[in-house]
Coordinates of C-alpha atoms and ligand atoms in Angstrom, one line a residue:
Chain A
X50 CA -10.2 -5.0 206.0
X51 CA -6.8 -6.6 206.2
X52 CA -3.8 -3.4 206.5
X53 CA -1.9 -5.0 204.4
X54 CA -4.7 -5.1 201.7
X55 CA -2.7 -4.6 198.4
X56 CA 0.4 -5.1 199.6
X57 CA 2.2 -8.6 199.6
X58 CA 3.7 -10.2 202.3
X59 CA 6.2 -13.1 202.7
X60 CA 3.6 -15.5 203.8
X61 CA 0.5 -15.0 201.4
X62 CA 1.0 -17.3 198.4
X63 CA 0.2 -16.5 194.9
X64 CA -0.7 -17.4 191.8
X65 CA 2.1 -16.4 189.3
X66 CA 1.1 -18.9 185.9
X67 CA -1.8 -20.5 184.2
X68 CA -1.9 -23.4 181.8
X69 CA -5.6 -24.9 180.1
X70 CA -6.2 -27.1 177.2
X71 CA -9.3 -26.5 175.6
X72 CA -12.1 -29.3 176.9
X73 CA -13.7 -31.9 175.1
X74 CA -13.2 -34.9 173.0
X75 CA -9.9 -35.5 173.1
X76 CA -9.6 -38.8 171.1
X77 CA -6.0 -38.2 169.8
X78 CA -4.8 -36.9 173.3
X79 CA -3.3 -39.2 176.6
X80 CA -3.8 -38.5 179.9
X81 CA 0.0 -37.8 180.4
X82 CA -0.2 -35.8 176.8
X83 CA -3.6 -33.2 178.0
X84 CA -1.5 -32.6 181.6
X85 CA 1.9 -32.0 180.1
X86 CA 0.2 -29.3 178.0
X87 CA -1.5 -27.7 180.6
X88 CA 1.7 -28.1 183.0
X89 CA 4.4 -26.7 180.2
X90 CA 1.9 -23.1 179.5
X91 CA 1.6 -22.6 182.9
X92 CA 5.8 -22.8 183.6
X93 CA 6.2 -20.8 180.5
X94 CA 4.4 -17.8 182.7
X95 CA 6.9 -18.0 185.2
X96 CA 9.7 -18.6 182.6
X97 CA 10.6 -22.4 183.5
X98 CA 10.5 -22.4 186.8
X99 CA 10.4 -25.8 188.2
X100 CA 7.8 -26.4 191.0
X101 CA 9.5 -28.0 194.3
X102 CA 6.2 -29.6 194.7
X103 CA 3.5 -31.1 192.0
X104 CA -0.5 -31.5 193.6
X105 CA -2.6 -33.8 191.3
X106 CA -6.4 -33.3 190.9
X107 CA -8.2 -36.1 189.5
X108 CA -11.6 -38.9 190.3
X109 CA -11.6 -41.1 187.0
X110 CA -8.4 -42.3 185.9
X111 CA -8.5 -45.4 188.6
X112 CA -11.6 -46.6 186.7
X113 CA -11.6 -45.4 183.3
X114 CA -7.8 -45.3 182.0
X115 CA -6.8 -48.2 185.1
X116 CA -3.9 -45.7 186.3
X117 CA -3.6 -44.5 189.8
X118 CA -0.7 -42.9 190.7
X119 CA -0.5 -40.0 189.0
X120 CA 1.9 -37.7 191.1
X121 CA 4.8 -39.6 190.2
X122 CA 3.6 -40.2 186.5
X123 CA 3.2 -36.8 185.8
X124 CA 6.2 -35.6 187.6
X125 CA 8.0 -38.0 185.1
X126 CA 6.2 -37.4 181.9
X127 CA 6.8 -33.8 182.7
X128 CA 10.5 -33.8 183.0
X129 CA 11.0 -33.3 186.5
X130 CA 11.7 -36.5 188.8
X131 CA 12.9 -36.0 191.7
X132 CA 10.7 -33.4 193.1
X133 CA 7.4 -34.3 195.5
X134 CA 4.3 -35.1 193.9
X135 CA 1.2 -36.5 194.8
X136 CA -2.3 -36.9 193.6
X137 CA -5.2 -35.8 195.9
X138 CA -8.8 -37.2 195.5
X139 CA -12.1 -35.7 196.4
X140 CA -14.3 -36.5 194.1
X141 CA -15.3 -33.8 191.7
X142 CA -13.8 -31.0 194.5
X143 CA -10.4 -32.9 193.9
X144 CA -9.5 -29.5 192.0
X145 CA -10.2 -27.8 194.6
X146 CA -9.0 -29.7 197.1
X147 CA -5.8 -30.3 195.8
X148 CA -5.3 -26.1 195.3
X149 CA -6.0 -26.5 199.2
X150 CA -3.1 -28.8 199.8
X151 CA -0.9 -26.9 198.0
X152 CA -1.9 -23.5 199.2
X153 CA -1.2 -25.1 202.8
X154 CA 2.1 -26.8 202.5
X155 CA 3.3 -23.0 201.0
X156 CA 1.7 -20.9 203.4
X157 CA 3.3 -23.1 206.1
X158 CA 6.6 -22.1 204.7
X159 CA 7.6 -25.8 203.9
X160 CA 7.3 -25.4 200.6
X161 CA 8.0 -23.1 198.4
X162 CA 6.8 -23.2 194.9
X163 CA 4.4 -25.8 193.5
X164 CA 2.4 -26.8 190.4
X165 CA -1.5 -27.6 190.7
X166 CA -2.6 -29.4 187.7
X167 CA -5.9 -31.2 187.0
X168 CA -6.4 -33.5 184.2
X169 CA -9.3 -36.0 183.4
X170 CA -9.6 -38.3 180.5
X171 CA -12.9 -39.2 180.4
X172 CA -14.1 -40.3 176.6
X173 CA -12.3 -43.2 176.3
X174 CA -15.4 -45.2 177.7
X175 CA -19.1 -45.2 176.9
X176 CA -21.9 -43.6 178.4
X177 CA -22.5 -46.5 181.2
X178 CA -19.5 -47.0 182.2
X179 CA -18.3 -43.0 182.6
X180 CA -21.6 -42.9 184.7
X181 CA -20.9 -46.2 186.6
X182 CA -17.2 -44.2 186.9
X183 CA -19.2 -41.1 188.0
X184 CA -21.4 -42.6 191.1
X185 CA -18.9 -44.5 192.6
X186 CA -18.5 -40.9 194.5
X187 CA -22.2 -41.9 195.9
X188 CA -22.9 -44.0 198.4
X189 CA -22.0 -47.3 197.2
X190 CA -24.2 -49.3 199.7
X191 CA -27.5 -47.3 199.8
X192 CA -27.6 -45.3 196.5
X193 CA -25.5 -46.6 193.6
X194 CA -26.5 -50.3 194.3
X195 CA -30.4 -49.0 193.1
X196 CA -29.0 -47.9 189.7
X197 CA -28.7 -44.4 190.3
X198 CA -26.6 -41.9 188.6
X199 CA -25.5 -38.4 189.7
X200 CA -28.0 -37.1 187.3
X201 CA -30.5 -38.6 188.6
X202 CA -29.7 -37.6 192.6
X203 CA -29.5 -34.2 191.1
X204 CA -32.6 -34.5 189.2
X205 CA -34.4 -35.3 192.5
X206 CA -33.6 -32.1 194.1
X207 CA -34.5 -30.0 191.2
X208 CA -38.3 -31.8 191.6
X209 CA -37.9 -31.5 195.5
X210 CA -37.0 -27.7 195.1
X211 CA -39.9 -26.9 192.5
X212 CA -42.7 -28.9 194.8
X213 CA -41.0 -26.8 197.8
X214 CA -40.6 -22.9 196.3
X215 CA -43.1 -23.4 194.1
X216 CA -41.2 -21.8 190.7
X217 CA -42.2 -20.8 188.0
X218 CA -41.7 -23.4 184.4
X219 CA -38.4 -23.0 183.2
X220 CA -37.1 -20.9 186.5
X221 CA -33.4 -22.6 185.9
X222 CA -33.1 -21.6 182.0
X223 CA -30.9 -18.3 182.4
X224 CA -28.3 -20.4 184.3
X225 CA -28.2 -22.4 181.4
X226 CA -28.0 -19.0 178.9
X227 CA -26.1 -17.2 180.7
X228 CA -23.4 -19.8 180.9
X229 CA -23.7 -20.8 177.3
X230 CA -23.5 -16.9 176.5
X231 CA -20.3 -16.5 178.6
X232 CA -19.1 -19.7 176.9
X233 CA -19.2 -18.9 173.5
X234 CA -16.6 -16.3 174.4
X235 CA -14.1 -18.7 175.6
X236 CA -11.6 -20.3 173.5
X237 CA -11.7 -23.3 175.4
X238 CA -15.1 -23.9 176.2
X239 CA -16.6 -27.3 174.7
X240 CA -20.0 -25.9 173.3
X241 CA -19.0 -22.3 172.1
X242 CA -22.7 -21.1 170.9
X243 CA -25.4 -18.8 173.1
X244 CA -28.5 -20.8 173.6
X245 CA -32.1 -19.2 173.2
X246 CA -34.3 -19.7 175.6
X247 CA -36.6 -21.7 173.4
X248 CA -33.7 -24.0 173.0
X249 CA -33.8 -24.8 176.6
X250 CA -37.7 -24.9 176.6
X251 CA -37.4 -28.0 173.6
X252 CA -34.5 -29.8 175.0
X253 CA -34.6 -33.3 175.8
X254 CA -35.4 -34.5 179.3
X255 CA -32.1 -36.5 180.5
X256 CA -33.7 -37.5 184.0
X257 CA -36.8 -35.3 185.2
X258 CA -37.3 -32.8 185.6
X259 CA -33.1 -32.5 184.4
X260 CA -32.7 -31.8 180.6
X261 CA -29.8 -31.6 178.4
X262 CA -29.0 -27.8 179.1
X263 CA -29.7 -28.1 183.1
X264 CA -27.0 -30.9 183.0
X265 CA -22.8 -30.0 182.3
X266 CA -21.2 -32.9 179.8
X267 CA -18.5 -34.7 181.4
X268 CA -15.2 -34.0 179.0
X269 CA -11.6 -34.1 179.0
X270 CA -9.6 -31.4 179.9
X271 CA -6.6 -31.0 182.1
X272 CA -5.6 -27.2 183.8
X273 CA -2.8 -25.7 185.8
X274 CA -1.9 -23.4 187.8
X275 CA 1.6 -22.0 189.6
X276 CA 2.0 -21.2 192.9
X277 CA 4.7 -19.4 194.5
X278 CA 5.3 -17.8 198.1
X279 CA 5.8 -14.1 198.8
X280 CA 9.0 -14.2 199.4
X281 CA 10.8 -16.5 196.5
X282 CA 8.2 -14.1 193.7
X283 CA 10.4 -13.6 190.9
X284 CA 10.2 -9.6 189.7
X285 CA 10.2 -10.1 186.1
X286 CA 7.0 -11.7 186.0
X287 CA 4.9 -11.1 182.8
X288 CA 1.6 -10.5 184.5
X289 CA 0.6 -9.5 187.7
X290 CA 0.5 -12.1 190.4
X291 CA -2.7 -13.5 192.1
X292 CA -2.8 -13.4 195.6
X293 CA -5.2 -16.3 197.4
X294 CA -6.5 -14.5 200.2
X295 CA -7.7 -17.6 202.2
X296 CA -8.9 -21.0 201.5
X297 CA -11.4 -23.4 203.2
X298 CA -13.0 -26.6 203.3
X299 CA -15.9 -28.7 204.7
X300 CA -17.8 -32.0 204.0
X301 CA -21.2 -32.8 204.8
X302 CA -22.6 -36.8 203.6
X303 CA -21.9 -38.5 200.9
X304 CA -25.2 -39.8 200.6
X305 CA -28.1 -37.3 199.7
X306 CA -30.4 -39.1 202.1
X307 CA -28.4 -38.5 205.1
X308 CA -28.8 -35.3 205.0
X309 CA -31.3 -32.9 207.6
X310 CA -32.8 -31.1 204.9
X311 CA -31.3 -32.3 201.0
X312 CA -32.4 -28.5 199.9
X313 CA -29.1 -27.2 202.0
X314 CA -25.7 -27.4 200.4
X315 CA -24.2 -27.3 203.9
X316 CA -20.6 -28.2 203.1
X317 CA -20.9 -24.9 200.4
X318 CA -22.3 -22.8 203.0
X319 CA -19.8 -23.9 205.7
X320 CA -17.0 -23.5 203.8
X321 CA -18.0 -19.8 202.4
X322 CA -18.8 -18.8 205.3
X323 CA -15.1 -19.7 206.7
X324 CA -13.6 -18.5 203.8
X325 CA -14.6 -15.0 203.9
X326 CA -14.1 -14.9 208.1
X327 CA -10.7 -16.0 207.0
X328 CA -10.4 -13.1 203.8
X329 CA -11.7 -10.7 206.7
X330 CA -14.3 -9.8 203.8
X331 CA -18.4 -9.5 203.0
X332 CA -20.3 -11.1 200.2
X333 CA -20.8 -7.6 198.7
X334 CA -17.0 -7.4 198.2
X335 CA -17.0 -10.2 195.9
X336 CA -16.8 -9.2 192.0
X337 CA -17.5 -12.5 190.8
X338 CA -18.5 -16.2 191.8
X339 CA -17.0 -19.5 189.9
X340 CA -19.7 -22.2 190.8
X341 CA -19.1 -25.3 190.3
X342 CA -22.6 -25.5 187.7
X343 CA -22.5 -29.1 186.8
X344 CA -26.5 -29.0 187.1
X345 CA -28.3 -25.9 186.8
X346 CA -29.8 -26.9 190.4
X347 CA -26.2 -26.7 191.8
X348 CA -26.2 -23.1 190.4
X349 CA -29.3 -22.2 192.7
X350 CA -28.5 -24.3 195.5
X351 CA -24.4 -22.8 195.4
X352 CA -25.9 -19.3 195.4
X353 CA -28.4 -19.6 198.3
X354 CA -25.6 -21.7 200.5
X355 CA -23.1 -18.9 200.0
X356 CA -25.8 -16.4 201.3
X357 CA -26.3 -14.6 197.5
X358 CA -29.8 -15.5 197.8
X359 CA -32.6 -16.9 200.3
X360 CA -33.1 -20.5 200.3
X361 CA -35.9 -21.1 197.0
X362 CA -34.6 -18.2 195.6
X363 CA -31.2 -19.0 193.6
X364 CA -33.3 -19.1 190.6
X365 CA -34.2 -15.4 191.0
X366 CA -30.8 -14.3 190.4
X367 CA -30.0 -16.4 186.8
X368 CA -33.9 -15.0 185.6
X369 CA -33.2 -11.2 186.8
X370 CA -29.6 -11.3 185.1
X371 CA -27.5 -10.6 188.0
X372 CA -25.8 -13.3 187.6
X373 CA -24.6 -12.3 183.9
X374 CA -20.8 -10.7 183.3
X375 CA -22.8 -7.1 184.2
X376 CA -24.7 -8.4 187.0
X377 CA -24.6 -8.0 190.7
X378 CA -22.9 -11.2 190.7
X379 CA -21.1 -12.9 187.6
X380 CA -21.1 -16.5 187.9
X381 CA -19.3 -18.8 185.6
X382 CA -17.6 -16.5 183.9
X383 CA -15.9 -18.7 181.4
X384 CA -18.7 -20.9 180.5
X385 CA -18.5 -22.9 183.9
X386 CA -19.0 -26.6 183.7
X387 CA -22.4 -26.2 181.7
X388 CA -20.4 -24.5 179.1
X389 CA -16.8 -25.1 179.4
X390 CA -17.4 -28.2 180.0
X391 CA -17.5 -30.6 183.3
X392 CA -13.5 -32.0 183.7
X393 CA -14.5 -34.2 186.8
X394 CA -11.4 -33.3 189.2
X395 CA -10.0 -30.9 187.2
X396 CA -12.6 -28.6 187.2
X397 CA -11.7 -27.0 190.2
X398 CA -8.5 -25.6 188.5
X399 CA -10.2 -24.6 185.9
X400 CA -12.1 -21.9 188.3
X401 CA -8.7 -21.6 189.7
X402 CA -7.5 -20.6 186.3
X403 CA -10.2 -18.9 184.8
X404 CA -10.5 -16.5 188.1
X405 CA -6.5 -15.5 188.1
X406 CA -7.3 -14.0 184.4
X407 CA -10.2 -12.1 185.7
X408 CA -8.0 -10.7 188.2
X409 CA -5.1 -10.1 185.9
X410 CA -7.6 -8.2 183.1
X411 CA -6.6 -11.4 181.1
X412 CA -9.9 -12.5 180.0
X413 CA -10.8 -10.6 176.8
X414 CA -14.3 -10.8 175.7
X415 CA -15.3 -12.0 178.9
X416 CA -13.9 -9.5 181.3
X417 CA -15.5 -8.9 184.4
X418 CA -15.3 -4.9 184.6
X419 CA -13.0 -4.1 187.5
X420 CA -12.7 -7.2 188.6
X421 CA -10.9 -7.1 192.0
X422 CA -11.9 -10.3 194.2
X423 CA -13.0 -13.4 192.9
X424 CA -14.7 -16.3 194.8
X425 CA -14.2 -19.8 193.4
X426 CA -16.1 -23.2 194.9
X427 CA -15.6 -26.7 193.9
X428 CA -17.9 -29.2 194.8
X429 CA -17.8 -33.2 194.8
X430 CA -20.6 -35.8 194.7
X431 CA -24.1 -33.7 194.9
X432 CA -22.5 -31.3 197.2
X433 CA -20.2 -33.5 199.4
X434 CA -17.3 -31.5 200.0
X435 CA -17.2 -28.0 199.4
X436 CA -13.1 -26.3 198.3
X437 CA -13.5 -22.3 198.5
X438 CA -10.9 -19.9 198.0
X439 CA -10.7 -16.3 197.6
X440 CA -8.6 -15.1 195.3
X441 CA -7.4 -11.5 194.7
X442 CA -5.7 -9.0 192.4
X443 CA -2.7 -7.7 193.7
X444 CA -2.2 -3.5 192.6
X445 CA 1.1 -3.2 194.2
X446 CA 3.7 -5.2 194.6
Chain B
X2 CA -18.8 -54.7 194.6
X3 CA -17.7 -58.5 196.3
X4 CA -20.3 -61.2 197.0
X5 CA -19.2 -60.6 201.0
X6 CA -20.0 -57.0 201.1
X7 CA -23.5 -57.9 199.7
X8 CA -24.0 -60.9 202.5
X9 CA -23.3 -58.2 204.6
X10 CA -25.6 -55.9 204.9
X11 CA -28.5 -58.2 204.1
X12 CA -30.4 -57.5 207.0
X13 CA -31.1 -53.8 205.9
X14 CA -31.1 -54.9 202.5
X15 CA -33.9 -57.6 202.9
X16 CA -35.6 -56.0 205.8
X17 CA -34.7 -52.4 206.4
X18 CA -33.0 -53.2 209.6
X19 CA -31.7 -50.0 210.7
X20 CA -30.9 -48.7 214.7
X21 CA -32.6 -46.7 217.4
X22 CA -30.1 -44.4 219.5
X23 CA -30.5 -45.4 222.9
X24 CA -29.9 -42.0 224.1
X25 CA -32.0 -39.9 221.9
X26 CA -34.6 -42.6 220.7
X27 CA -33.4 -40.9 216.7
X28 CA -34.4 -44.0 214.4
X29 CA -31.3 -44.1 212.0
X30 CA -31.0 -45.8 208.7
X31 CA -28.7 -47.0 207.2
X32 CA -27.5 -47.9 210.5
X33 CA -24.1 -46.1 210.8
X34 CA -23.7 -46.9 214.7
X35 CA -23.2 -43.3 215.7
X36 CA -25.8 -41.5 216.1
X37 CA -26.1 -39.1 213.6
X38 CA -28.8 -36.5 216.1
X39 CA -26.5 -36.7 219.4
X40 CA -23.1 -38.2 218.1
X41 CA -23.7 -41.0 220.8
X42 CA -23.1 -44.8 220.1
X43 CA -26.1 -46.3 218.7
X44 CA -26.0 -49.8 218.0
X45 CA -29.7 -51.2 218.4
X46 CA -31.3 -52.9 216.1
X47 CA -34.8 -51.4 215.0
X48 CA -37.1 -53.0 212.2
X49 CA -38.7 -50.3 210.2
X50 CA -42.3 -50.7 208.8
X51 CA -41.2 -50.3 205.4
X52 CA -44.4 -47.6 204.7
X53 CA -43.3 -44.1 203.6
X54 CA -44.2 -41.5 200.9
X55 CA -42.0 -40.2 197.9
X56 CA -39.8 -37.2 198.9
X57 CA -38.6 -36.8 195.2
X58 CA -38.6 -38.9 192.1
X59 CA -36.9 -39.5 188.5
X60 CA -36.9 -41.7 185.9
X61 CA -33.5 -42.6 184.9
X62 CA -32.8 -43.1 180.6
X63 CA -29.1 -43.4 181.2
X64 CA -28.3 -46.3 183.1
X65 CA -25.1 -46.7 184.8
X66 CA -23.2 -50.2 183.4
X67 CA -24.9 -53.0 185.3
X68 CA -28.6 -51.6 185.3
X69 CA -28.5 -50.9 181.5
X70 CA -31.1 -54.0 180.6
X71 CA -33.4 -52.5 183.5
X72 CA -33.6 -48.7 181.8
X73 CA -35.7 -46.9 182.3
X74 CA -36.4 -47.3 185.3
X75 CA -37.6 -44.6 188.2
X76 CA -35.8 -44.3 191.5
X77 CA -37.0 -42.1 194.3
X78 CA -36.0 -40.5 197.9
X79 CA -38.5 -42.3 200.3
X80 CA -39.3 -40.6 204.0
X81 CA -40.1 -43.5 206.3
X82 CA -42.4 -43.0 208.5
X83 CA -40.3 -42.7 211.1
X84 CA -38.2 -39.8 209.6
X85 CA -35.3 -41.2 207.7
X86 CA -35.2 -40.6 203.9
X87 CA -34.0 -43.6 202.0
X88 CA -33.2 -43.9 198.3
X89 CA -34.5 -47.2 196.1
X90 CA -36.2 -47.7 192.9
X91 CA -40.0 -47.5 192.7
X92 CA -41.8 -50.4 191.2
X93 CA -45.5 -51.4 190.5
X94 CA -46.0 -47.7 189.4
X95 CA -47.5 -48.9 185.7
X96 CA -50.5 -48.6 188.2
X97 CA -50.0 -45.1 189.6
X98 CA -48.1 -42.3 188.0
X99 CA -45.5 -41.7 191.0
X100 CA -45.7 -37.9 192.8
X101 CA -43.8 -36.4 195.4
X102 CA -46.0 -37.4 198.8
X103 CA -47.5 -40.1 197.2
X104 CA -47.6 -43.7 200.0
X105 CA -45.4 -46.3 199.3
X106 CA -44.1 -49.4 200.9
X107 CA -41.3 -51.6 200.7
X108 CA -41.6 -54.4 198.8
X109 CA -38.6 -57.1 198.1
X110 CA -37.4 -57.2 194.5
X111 CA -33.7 -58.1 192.5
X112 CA -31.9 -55.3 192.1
X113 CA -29.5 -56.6 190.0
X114 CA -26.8 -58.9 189.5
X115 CA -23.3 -59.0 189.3
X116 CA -19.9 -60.9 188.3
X117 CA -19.0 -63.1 185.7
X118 CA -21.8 -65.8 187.4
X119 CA -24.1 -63.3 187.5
X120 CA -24.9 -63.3 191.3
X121 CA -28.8 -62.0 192.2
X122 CA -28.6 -59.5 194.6
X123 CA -32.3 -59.0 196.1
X124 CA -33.3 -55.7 198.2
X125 CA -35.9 -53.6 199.2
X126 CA -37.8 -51.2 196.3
X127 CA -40.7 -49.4 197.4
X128 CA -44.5 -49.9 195.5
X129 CA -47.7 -47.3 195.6
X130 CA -50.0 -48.5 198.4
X131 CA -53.2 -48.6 196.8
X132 CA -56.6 -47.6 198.2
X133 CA -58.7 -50.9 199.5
X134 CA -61.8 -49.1 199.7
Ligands
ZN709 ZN1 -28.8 -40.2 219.6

């Protein structure tokens, strides 16, 4: 256990606002227009206060709105050129990547305060060309060039893992319930209705053995997040501060096949494990989990890399109900991408988000009882790169 | 994707030309000249057999744009028999319902095509083998 536990210190950075727009169709809304919103209600927490730094997490606007660029747009749209800002790409981890950057350039003391925001605009195109937008985070060469689609790499390890562990029918549907139950609770979750399990037993196959409920919709959305050092913390602050205990990151291949064994989301585990050395914590001090759910597959496979379950047995935990709001181990507590809704790069500060209202008792009917430390994980491509942080209430100050 | 970056890697498209590390003997493909078992160089050329059974499966409903005309279509994860896995679309299987462990070999097909001219671009897709009893 760290001395300084619940105490803060110069160095530790914090989270001290949060900003989301609801996700989904957002026909009437610009990219620029979804981020400033986010952006301007995550200041207003820290009454104004302008960022000396702005981190951009985004995959899709290159391809689907043709803009790249988007530190200095937003930095401009938002009122505050000038200041540093750059965009930071990692696929669907961008969120969590770009939390990374920023938690780095203020723990190192060169920066001070900084805004994290993640926006994605992604129903401006059709069906094939969001999915040709989608694999482009493949393997160009060796996987998209076959026609495949991140649905269907992940539907291939749902088949692989259900010839290997030998499951049960329908093993993955409480990942799917229990996200849509959590969901329907949040104000800005896309699909806001609990799901029966016969729902999930008739749904239509999207790529087998992948239905509609295994698989997250891709939406738009943008979040954000404010992040301030120990020693510049304001004191008049209208909630309590988050404290990010430590962050971490890893890669494994890009493309599925490269991979020893595809069953083992090594850049997950990797980067948990480092994450909690770095926390000085165990996995049975963590309240709740934020996985990054986009398939109900990643659930399982996110749970067994960051050692909540043995390998083939991630499924265990969504069908026992530990992994509901009273569970062993909360997972997705706001819907998570099944839910919520999939933002692409901005999902990650979603968790972000979502976790620093756990923490602050913020999150109304979906409170965590008592939550104290929260574990979040963004993931990009089918398990690429893996962003963890741990994040923490603070209960003194 | 250009024309160029197609011509290039039509050795391993057409052929499943991959490498052998001289160090470790590991076959590798794709060929990524670094040898992903002892992080050596590994630049040899070695010609795969092209014979392999289905590691995992899917049929795909949703095609990404480009590969629309071809839906649906099933793609698979394919272990050589020499240990790499390798992704491509399965073909010939209104013969034999496809199921993970199920033989296959590599067959050439068009994958698609591309640009305004509309380009073929050929490569390797992987067929049952079936029983000559
Ligand atoms: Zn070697």
């Amino acid at each position: 256990m760290m001395a300084n536990k619940n105490q803060k210190t110069n160095n530790d950075v914090f989270i001290i606002g949060v900003g989301m727009t609801p996700v989904g169709e957002h026909w009437d809304r610009s990219l620029r227009a979804l981020a400033l919103e986010a952006m301007t209600a995550a200041r207003e927490e820290t009454g104004a206060m302008r960022p000396e730094a702005i981190y951009v997490a985004n995959m899709l606007a290159p391809a689907l709105s043709r803009q790249s660029h988007l530190g200095a747009l937003l930095a401009d749209f938002s009122g505050m050129r000038g200041i540093e800002a750059v965009a930071i790409e990692a696929a669907g981890a961008s969120g969590g990547m770009a939390l990374r950057q920023a938690y780095l350039a203020l723990a190192s003391g060169m920066v001070n305060t900084a805004l994290v925001v993640g926006v994605e605009k992604i129903t401006e195109r059709v069906t094939a060309e969001v999915e040709a937008a989608l694999i482009t985070s493949s393997d160009a060469d060796y996987e998209s060039i076959h026609g495949l689609t991140q649905t269907a790499l992940a539907a291939m390890l749902m088949r692989r893992y259900e010839f290997e562990f030998n499951i049960p029918e329908y093993a993955f549907a409480g990942f799917s319930i229990t996200a849509h139950a959590n969901g329907a609770k949040n104000p800005n979750a896309m699909f806001r209705r609990p799901i029966k399990v016969e729902t999930y037993q008739r749904a239509a196959i999207l790529s087998d053995p992948i239905n509609m409920f295994d698989a997250a919709p891709v939406a738009d959305g943008a979040a954000a997040i404010f992040l301030a050092r120990g020693d510049i913390l304001p004191s008049n602050l209208p909630f309590p501060p988050v404290r990010i205990d430590a962050s971490a990151a890893a890669v494994s291949t890009v493309a599925v096949h490269d991979r020893p064994n595809p069953l083992s989301f090594a850049a997950a585990e990797k980067a948990v494990k480092v994450v909690l050395d770095r926390a000085k914590i165990n996995l049975d001090q963590i309240d709740f989990f934020e996985v990054h759910d986009r398939y109900s597959i990643f659930a399982a496979l996110s749970l067994e890399a960051a050692g909540f379950a043995a390998l083939g047995e991630g499924w265990k935990l969504a069908e026992s109900g530990a992994i509901a709001l009273n569970g062993q181990i909360p997972i997705c507590t706001f819907g998570g991408s099944k839910a919520r809704g999939d933002t692409g790069g901005a999902t990650g500060v979603y968790q972000a988000a979502e976790a620093a209202l756990q923490l602050q008792g913020r999150a109304g009917e979906i409170q965590v009882a008592d939550a104290r430390i929260g574990l979040i994980q963004s993931l990009g491509g089918i398990g690429s790169t893996a962003a963890t942080h741990v994040l923490s209430a603070v209960e003194t100050l | 994707m250009e024309i160029t970056s197609h011509w290039r890697i039509k050795k391993q498209r057409y052929a499943l030309v991959g490498e052998v590390c001289p160090h470790c003997s590991a076959k590798i493909f794709p060929p990524r000249d670094i040898c992903p078992e002892c992080g050596d160089e590994a630049k040899d050329h070695y010609q795969f057999s092209g014979r392999g059974e289905v590691y995992s499966y899917t049929t795909l409903y949703n095609a990404p744009a480009g590969y629309e005309e071809q839906a649906p279509y099933t793609v698979a994860m394919v272990q050589l028999e020499e240990g790499p896995l390798v992704t491509a679309q399965l073909t010939d299987i209104d013969v034999k319902e496809p199921e993970v462990g199920m033989p296959v070999e590599m067959v050439t097909r068009k994958l698609g095509s591309e640009g305004d001219r509309g380009i073929l671009i050929y490569g390797y897709k992987f067929r049952p083998v079936l029983e000559t009893a």
